[in-house]
mmCIF file of C-alpha atoms in Angstrom:
data_model
loop_
_atom_site.group_PDB
_atom_site.id
_atom_site.type_symbol
_atom_site.label_atom_id
_atom_site.label_comp_id
_atom_site.label_asym_id
_atom_site.label_seq_id
_atom_site.Cartn_x
_atom_site.Cartn_y
_atom_site.Cartn_z
ATOM 1 C CA MET X 107 43.481 129.492 94.275
ATOM 2 C CA LYS X 108 40.301 130.639 96.037
ATOM 3 C CA ILE X 109 38.146 131.687 93.198
ATOM 4 C CA LEU X 110 34.775 133.518 93.930
ATOM 5 C CA LEU X 111 32.186 133.131 90.665
ATOM 6 C CA THR X 112 29.258 135.006 90.200
ATOM 7 C CA GLY X 113 26.210 132.986 88.096
ATOM 8 C CA ALA X 114 26.734 129.396 88.999
ATOM 9 C CA SER X 115 23.265 128.673 88.748
ATOM 10 C CA SER X 116 23.209 129.495 85.045
ATOM 11 C CA PHE X 117 23.941 126.843 82.018
ATOM 12 C CA THR X 118 27.872 128.085 81.342
ATOM 13 C CA GLY X 119 28.157 128.880 85.181
ATOM 14 C CA THR X 120 27.299 125.530 86.405
ATOM 15 C CA TRP X 121 29.690 124.052 84.094
ATOM 16 C CA PHE X 122 32.699 126.793 85.271
ATOM 17 C CA ALA X 123 32.137 126.324 88.562
ATOM 18 C CA LEU X 124 32.309 122.226 88.073
ATOM 19 C CA GLY X 125 35.647 122.394 85.626
ATOM 20 C CA LEU X 126 37.400 125.197 88.204
ATOM 21 C CA ALA X 127 36.620 122.719 91.476
ATOM 22 C CA LYS X 128 37.616 119.795 88.946
ATOM 23 C CA ALA X 129 41.157 121.461 88.549
ATOM 24 C CA GLY X 130 41.630 121.799 92.259
ATOM 25 C CA HIS X 131 40.566 125.002 93.120
ATOM 26 C CA GLU X 132 38.471 126.577 95.844
ATOM 27 C CA VAL X 133 35.370 127.800 94.537
ATOM 28 C CA ILE X 134 32.858 130.127 96.243
ATOM 29 C CA ALA X 135 29.472 130.685 94.427
ATOM 30 C CA PRO X 136 26.981 133.654 95.793
ATOM 31 C CA LEU X 137 23.825 133.375 94.180
ATOM 32 C CA VAL X 138 21.392 135.892 94.453
ATOM 33 C CA SER X 139 18.280 134.637 95.821
ATOM 34 C CA GLU X 140 17.763 132.015 98.494
ATOM 35 C CA LEU X 141 17.661 128.261 97.362
ATOM 36 C CA LYS X 142 14.107 128.023 97.659
ATOM 37 C CA GLU X 143 13.508 130.283 94.769
ATOM 38 C CA TYR X 144 15.419 128.473 92.476
ATOM 39 C CA GLN X 145 13.101 126.136 90.060
ATOM 40 C CA GLY X 146 13.311 123.682 87.216
ATOM 41 C CA ILE X 147 17.059 123.748 85.496
ATOM 42 C CA ARG X 148 18.466 125.639 87.542
ATOM 43 C CA ARG X 149 17.389 124.071 90.870
ATOM 44 C CA ARG X 150 18.813 120.594 89.188
ATOM 45 C CA ARG X 151 22.243 122.502 88.129
ATOM 46 C CA LEU X 152 22.541 123.805 91.881
ATOM 47 C CA ASP X 153 22.008 120.736 93.181
ATOM 48 C CA LEU X 154 24.647 118.970 91.337
ATOM 49 C CA LEU X 155 27.108 121.644 92.444
ATOM 50 C CA GLU X 156 26.151 120.645 95.926
ATOM 51 C CA GLU X 157 27.114 117.372 95.384
ATOM 52 C CA THR X 158 30.434 118.865 94.744
ATOM 53 C CA SER X 159 33.381 121.104 96.707
ATOM 54 C CA VAL X 160 31.701 124.152 95.439
ATOM 55 C CA LYS X 161 30.627 126.103 98.228
ATOM 56 C CA ILE X 162 27.354 127.649 97.446
ATOM 57 C CA LEU X 163 25.855 130.896 99.372
ATOM 58 C CA PRO X 164 22.533 131.943 98.778
ATOM 59 C CA GLY X 165 21.125 135.502 99.315
ATOM 60 C CA ILE X 166 24.352 137.374 98.488
ATOM 61 C CA PRO X 167 23.350 139.808 95.277
ATOM 62 C CA PHE X 168 26.516 141.090 93.145
ATOM 63 C CA GLY X 169 27.789 144.450 95.197
ATOM 64 C CA GLU X 170 25.793 144.255 98.076
ATOM 65 C CA GLU X 171 27.716 144.471 101.346
ATOM 66 C CA PRO X 172 27.771 140.761 102.304
ATOM 67 C CA PHE X 173 29.343 140.234 98.731
ATOM 68 C CA ARG X 174 32.443 143.082 99.213
ATOM 69 C CA LEU X 175 32.859 141.472 102.583
ATOM 70 C CA LEU X 176 33.211 138.135 100.887
ATOM 71 C CA VAL X 177 36.215 139.422 98.391
ATOM 72 C CA LYS X 178 37.810 141.530 101.256
ATOM 73 C CA GLU X 179 37.926 138.470 103.395
ATOM 74 C CA GLY X 180 40.529 137.470 100.310
ATOM 75 C CA VAL X 181 40.017 135.908 97.039
ATOM 76 C CA ASP X 182 42.524 135.437 94.262
ATOM 77 C CA VAL X 183 40.619 135.920 91.117
ATOM 78 C CA LEU X 184 37.024 137.599 91.180
ATOM 79 C CA CYS X 185 35.050 135.893 88.085
ATOM 80 C CA HIS X 186 32.058 138.069 87.451
ATOM 81 C CA HIS X 187 29.924 135.459 85.177
ATOM 82 C CA ARG X 188 26.288 136.585 86.273
ATOM 83 C CA ALA X 189 24.538 139.256 84.183
ATOM 84 C CA VAL X 190 20.975 140.486 84.086
ATOM 85 C CA THR X 191 19.415 138.127 81.442
ATOM 86 C CA ARG X 192 15.588 139.188 82.359
ATOM 87 C CA ASN X 193 13.808 139.344 79.174
ATOM 88 C CA TYR X 194 16.899 139.440 77.228
ATOM 89 C CA GLN X 195 15.185 138.590 74.030
ATOM 90 C CA SER X 196 13.274 141.588 74.194
ATOM 91 C CA GLU X 197 13.534 145.027 72.506
ATOM 92 C CA ALA X 198 11.946 146.142 75.970
ATOM 93 C CA PHE X 199 15.335 144.974 78.084
ATOM 94 C CA ASP X 200 16.171 147.572 80.515
ATOM 95 C CA VAL X 201 19.710 148.325 79.646
ATOM 96 C CA PRO X 202 20.126 150.878 82.523
ATOM 97 C CA GLU X 203 18.792 148.765 85.167
ATOM 98 C CA ALA X 204 21.015 145.934 83.549
ATOM 99 C CA LEU X 205 24.029 147.757 84.379
ATOM 100 C CA ARG X 206 23.561 149.099 87.429
ATOM 101 C CA GLU X 207 22.504 145.917 88.827
ATOM 102 C CA ASN X 208 25.488 144.062 86.941
ATOM 103 C CA THR X 209 28.516 146.452 88.017
ATOM 104 C CA ARG X 210 26.618 147.944 91.775
ATOM 105 C CA ASN X 211 29.529 149.129 93.670
ATOM 106 C CA PHE X 212 32.354 147.973 91.337
ATOM 107 C CA PRO X 213 34.906 150.041 92.467
ATOM 108 C CA GLU X 214 34.200 149.240 96.324
ATOM 109 C CA ILE X 215 34.401 145.367 95.209
ATOM 110 C CA LEU X 216 37.891 146.158 93.954
ATOM 111 C CA GLN X 217 38.990 148.160 96.354
ATOM 112 C CA GLY X 218 37.962 145.684 99.107
ATOM 113 C CA GLY X 219 39.758 142.926 97.147
ATOM 114 C CA ARG X 220 42.974 144.465 96.649
ATOM 115 C CA SER X 221 43.511 144.872 100.463
ATOM 116 C CA GLY X 222 42.433 141.166 100.723
ATOM 117 C CA GLY X 223 44.993 139.723 97.768
ATOM 118 C CA LEU X 224 43.015 140.132 94.742
ATOM 119 C CA ARG X 225 45.204 139.381 91.604
ATOM 120 C CA ALA X 226 42.389 139.525 89.261
ATOM 121 C CA VAL X 227 39.130 140.032 87.967
ATOM 122 C CA VAL X 228 37.701 137.810 84.930
ATOM 123 C CA MET X 229 34.714 139.190 82.908
ATOM 124 C CA THR X 230 32.367 136.874 80.914
ATOM 125 C CA GLY X 231 31.487 138.654 77.756
ATOM 126 C CA SER X 232 28.937 137.409 75.112
ATOM 127 C CA ILE X 233 29.037 137.305 71.469
ATOM 128 C CA PHE X 234 25.639 139.654 71.594
ATOM 129 C CA GLU X 235 28.194 142.751 72.338
ATOM 130 C CA ALA X 236 29.260 145.066 69.656
ATOM 131 C CA GLU X 237 33.017 144.936 68.274
ATOM 132 C CA GLU X 238 33.492 141.114 69.265
ATOM 133 C CA GLY X 239 34.125 138.086 66.962
ATOM 134 C CA THR X 240 33.926 138.832 63.068
ATOM 135 C CA GLY X 241 31.675 138.781 60.881
ATOM 136 C CA SER X 242 28.871 140.979 59.229
ATOM 137 C CA LEU X 243 29.910 144.810 59.380
ATOM 138 C CA PRO X 244 29.288 146.811 61.302
ATOM 139 C CA LEU X 245 29.952 144.430 64.285
ATOM 140 C CA ARG X 246 26.800 145.872 65.950
ATOM 141 C CA SER X 247 25.044 144.558 69.274
ATOM 142 C CA PHE X 248 22.593 141.923 68.552
ATOM 143 C CA SER X 249 19.805 143.512 71.150
ATOM 144 C CA PRO X 250 19.821 145.819 73.988
ATOM 145 C CA TYR X 251 20.682 142.793 76.320
ATOM 146 C CA GLY X 252 24.353 142.844 74.119
ATOM 147 C CA LEU X 253 24.416 146.406 74.593
ATOM 148 C CA SER X 254 24.043 146.037 78.554
ATOM 149 C CA LYS X 255 27.024 143.238 78.386
ATOM 150 C CA GLY X 256 29.218 145.632 76.398
ATOM 151 C CA PHE X 257 28.633 148.504 78.490
ATOM 152 C CA THR X 258 28.913 146.432 81.663
ATOM 153 C CA TYR X 259 32.397 145.494 80.505
ATOM 154 C CA LEU X 260 33.536 148.906 79.558
ATOM 155 C CA MET X 261 32.452 150.022 83.201
ATOM 156 C CA ALA X 262 34.424 146.904 85.038
ATOM 157 C CA GLN X 263 37.351 147.683 82.684
ATOM 158 C CA PHE X 264 37.278 151.721 83.749
ATOM 159 C CA TRP X 265 37.569 150.862 87.278
ATOM 160 C CA ALA X 266 39.805 147.598 87.074
ATOM 161 C CA GLU X 267 42.623 149.811 85.505
ATOM 162 C CA LYS X 268 42.059 152.827 87.771
ATOM 163 C CA LEU X 269 42.489 150.785 90.546
ATOM 164 C CA GLY X 270 45.303 148.614 89.172
ATOM 165 C CA VAL X 271 43.612 145.403 89.204
ATOM 166 C CA PRO X 272 44.027 143.352 85.776
ATOM 167 C CA ILE X 273 41.266 142.542 84.226
ATOM 168 C CA TYR X 274 40.601 139.643 81.477
ATOM 169 C CA LYS X 275 37.785 138.801 79.354
ATOM 170 C CA TYR X 276 36.454 135.215 78.308
ATOM 171 C CA VAL X 277 33.815 135.788 75.221
ATOM 172 C CA VAL X 278 30.961 133.249 75.132
ATOM 173 C CA PRO X 279 29.512 132.363 71.879
ATOM 174 C CA ASN X 280 26.794 129.802 71.277
ATOM 175 C CA PRO X 281 27.476 127.027 73.839
ATOM 176 C CA PHE X 282 25.693 123.807 73.660
ATOM 177 C CA GLY X 283 25.568 121.150 76.031
ATOM 178 C CA PRO X 284 23.786 118.949 79.043
ATOM 179 C CA TRP X 285 21.948 121.177 81.358
ATOM 180 C CA GLU X 286 20.943 123.855 79.152
ATOM 181 C CA GLU X 287 17.856 125.480 78.853
ATOM 182 C CA PRO X 288 15.519 124.063 76.238
ATOM 183 C CA ARG X 289 16.636 125.962 73.257
ATOM 184 C CA PHE X 290 17.770 125.125 69.454
ATOM 185 C CA CYS X 291 19.536 121.426 70.430
ATOM 186 C CA ASP X 292 16.866 120.534 72.403
ATOM 187 C CA PHE X 293 13.921 121.730 70.108
ATOM 188 C CA LEU X 294 15.289 119.505 67.793
ATOM 189 C CA ILE X 295 15.518 116.629 70.176
ATOM 190 C CA ARG X 296 12.052 116.979 71.332
ATOM 191 C CA HIS X 297 10.886 116.526 67.746
ATOM 192 C CA TRP X 298 12.902 113.573 66.929
ATOM 193 C CA PHE X 299 11.578 112.026 70.328
ATOM 194 C CA ARG X 300 7.959 112.581 69.005
ATOM 195 C CA GLU X 301 8.955 111.161 65.353
ATOM 196 C CA GLU X 302 8.305 114.828 64.029
ATOM 197 C CA THR X 303 10.334 116.668 61.488
ATOM 198 C CA PRO X 304 11.564 120.014 63.333
ATOM 199 C CA THR X 305 11.894 123.007 61.128
ATOM 200 C CA VAL X 306 14.806 125.385 61.082
ATOM 201 C CA ARG X 307 13.828 128.735 60.669
ATOM 202 C CA THR X 308 16.807 130.719 60.695
ATOM 203 C CA PRO X 309 19.193 128.186 58.499
ATOM 204 C CA VAL X 310 21.139 131.177 56.739
ATOM 205 C CA TYR X 311 22.407 132.585 60.006
ATOM 206 C CA VAL X 312 26.287 131.529 60.710
ATOM 207 C CA ARG X 313 26.981 130.988 64.067
ATOM 208 C CA ASP X 314 29.688 130.021 66.212
ATOM 209 C CA ASN X 315 28.242 126.612 68.445
ATOM 210 C CA ILE X 316 30.715 125.216 70.868
ATOM 211 C CA HIS X 317 30.554 122.175 72.890
ATOM 212 C CA VAL X 318 30.271 123.373 76.670
ATOM 213 C CA ASP X 319 32.846 121.182 78.188
ATOM 214 C CA LEU X 320 35.149 122.627 75.754
ATOM 215 C CA LEU X 321 34.447 126.103 76.389
ATOM 216 C CA THR X 322 34.783 125.318 80.088
ATOM 217 C CA LEU X 323 38.505 124.058 79.655
ATOM 218 C CA GLY X 324 39.233 127.420 78.168
ATOM 219 C CA TYR X 325 37.706 129.173 80.932
ATOM 220 C CA VAL X 326 39.594 127.513 83.528
ATOM 221 C CA ASP X 327 42.772 128.144 81.296
ATOM 222 C CA MET X 328 41.710 131.582 81.245
ATOM 223 C CA VAL X 329 41.164 131.781 85.280
ATOM 224 C CA GLU X 330 44.434 130.008 86.041
ATOM 225 C CA ARG X 331 46.314 132.454 83.583
ATOM 226 C CA ALA X 332 44.649 135.394 85.377
ATOM 227 C CA GLY X 333 45.687 134.259 89.003
ATOM 228 C CA ARG X 334 49.410 133.965 87.878
ATOM 229 C CA GLY X 335 49.030 137.445 85.383
ATOM 230 C CA ILE X 336 49.649 135.602 82.112
ATOM 231 C CA PRO X 337 48.556 137.095 78.942
ATOM 232 C CA PRO X 338 46.411 136.843 76.529
ATOM 233 C CA PHE X 339 43.941 138.896 78.840
ATOM 234 C CA ARG X 340 41.035 138.225 76.245
ATOM 235 C CA CYS X 341 39.679 135.091 74.670
ATOM 236 C CA ASN X 342 37.161 134.438 71.985
ATOM 237 C CA PRO X 343 36.689 130.860 71.933
ATOM 238 C CA SER X 344 35.705 129.361 68.837
ATOM 239 C CA GLY X 345 33.777 126.006 67.806
ATOM 240 C CA TYR X 346 31.788 124.853 64.737
ATOM 241 C CA THR X 347 31.503 128.309 62.498
ATOM 242 C CA GLU X 348 28.932 127.379 59.637
ATOM 243 C CA SER X 349 25.421 128.083 59.348
ATOM 244 C CA GLN X 350 22.291 127.230 61.682
ATOM 245 C CA GLY X 351 21.251 124.849 58.789
ATOM 246 C CA GLU X 352 24.783 122.895 58.577
ATOM 247 C CA PHE X 353 24.853 122.789 62.572
ATOM 248 C CA ALA X 354 21.166 121.433 62.816
ATOM 249 C CA GLN X 355 22.861 118.490 60.238
ATOM 250 C CA ARG X 356 25.716 118.175 62.206
ATOM 251 C CA PHE X 357 23.623 117.719 65.536
ATOM 252 C CA ALA X 358 21.698 115.290 63.603
ATOM 253 C CA ARG X 359 24.210 112.802 62.398
ATOM 254 C CA GLU X 360 25.602 112.713 65.869
ATOM 255 C CA MET X 361 22.751 112.177 67.622
ATOM 256 C CA ARG X 362 21.037 109.642 64.815
ATOM 257 C CA HIS X 363 23.508 106.822 65.687
ATOM 258 C CA ARG X 364 23.800 107.386 68.935
ATOM 259 C CA LEU X 365 20.173 107.658 70.177
ATOM 260 C CA GLY X 366 18.627 105.268 67.305
ATOM 261 C CA LEU X 367 16.512 107.911 66.172
ATOM 262 C CA ALA X 368 15.482 109.554 62.785
ATOM 263 C CA THR X 369 16.748 112.713 62.763
ATOM 264 C CA PRO X 370 14.785 114.427 59.536
ATOM 265 C CA LEU X 371 15.309 117.970 59.290
ATOM 266 C CA GLN X 372 13.556 120.552 56.927
ATOM 267 C CA PHE X 373 14.705 123.973 56.444
ATOM 268 C CA ALA X 374 12.493 127.700 56.354
ATOM 269 C CA ASP X 375 13.142 129.835 53.584
ATOM 270 C CA GLN X 376 14.773 132.533 56.009
ATOM 271 C CA VAL X 377 12.904 135.982 56.050
ATOM 272 C CA ASP X 378 13.910 137.391 59.351
ATOM 273 C CA PHE X 379 17.436 139.031 59.320
ATOM 274 C CA SER X 380 16.719 141.224 62.003
ATOM 275 C CA GLU X 381 20.266 139.941 63.579
ATOM 276 C CA PRO X 382 23.530 140.123 61.943
ATOM 277 C CA GLU X 383 24.045 137.474 59.099
ATOM 278 C CA VAL X 384 27.417 136.254 60.315
ATOM 279 C CA ARG X 385 29.028 136.455 63.827
ATOM 280 C CA ILE X 386 32.096 134.029 65.111
ATOM 281 C CA ASN X 387 34.636 134.176 67.568
ATOM 282 C CA THR X 388 38.276 134.021 66.341
ATOM 283 C CA ASP X 389 40.318 131.541 68.818
ATOM 284 C CA ARG X 390 40.436 127.968 68.414
ATOM 285 C CA LEU X 391 41.190 125.957 71.517
ATOM 286 C CA ASP X 392 43.993 123.739 71.771
ATOM 287 C CA PHE X 393 43.075 121.243 74.614
ATOM 288 C CA HIS X 394 43.560 117.518 75.263
ATOM 289 C CA TRP X 395 39.896 117.027 74.839
ATOM 290 C CA SER X 396 37.313 114.188 72.983
ATOM 291 C CA GLU X 397 35.270 115.316 70.444
ATOM 292 C CA LYS X 398 33.529 112.066 70.509
ATOM 293 C CA GLU X 399 33.056 111.591 73.985
ATOM 294 C CA ALA X 400 31.695 115.007 74.128
ATOM 295 C CA TRP X 401 29.008 114.220 71.491
ATOM 296 C CA ASP X 402 28.611 110.829 73.356
ATOM 297 C CA ARG X 403 27.899 112.948 77.279
ATOM 298 C CA LEU X 404 24.975 114.806 75.126
ATOM 299 C CA ALA X 405 23.612 112.006 73.700
ATOM 300 C CA GLU X 406 23.083 109.979 77.029
ATOM 301 C CA TYR X 407 21.727 113.302 78.510
ATOM 302 C CA TYR X 408 19.233 113.525 76.042
ATOM 303 C CA ARG X 409 18.642 109.713 76.174
ATOM 304 C CA ALA X 410 18.141 110.429 80.208
ATOM 305 C CA LYS X 411 16.026 113.081 80.210
ATOM 306 C CA TYR X 412 13.603 111.921 77.123
ATOM 307 C CA TYR X 413 13.486 108.105 77.365
ATOM 308 C CA SER X 414 12.208 108.354 81.566
ATOM 309 C CA LYS X 415 9.701 110.327 80.395
#
């Protein structure tokens, strides 16, 4: 299939592009900015994609005329993975602006796509949205960013259903793996390489952490089903559903013997409960996949990243 995927420079976007290409699909990846604008980890991810069959097209923002022409020229599935994430952890996150940018000219995109043979749209959702997954009630949005993601899907769903284009939703929980931004796992690893003991600040929160390569298998499966019009039209993939304290202990066990590091942990008495205490996804993924190999790959990534310094 010919697949147009937005957001390929992101952590999960890069993995999704690689997974789709590996499965034999033609992947076109328009980028918002020119290549010179991408620095650091995003630039390294794009370097990975440039070594594959993925076709990177810089300087084509979502919804603008060049983007609409790409869809109109003919793609089988439009995978809208990109979303505005600037300042996403802030209460000042601009929800209306994010919604405008995420859905710019969406009706025109779909209308042009229909004439070009578009079979379906796959939207990426987030566990940060309201009414996604299961957990502490009410299932409210985590943040203004979560609000923007929910509104984005509702807008896309409205126009897709109105214009007769099947729409699928893949709801991402907490992925981790190689080429991720320095977040929780990297925080732990950095301390261990410095022979320090990291403190887990929110050990009580129950979250859904999933290996990014398993997440990718589920995404590829959904895109392939979308191209054939096969339900279900929604997937909430789930990984390790446990407290962040328990996940930190799991991560420590898996890295300890693979990297030959001491992996001590200490846990704060959590006082910040500004987010839902429990939020997890509900769909177990059943693929031919090796959990051990996934941990091996992650350890080798961190070995190369930190032993070379």
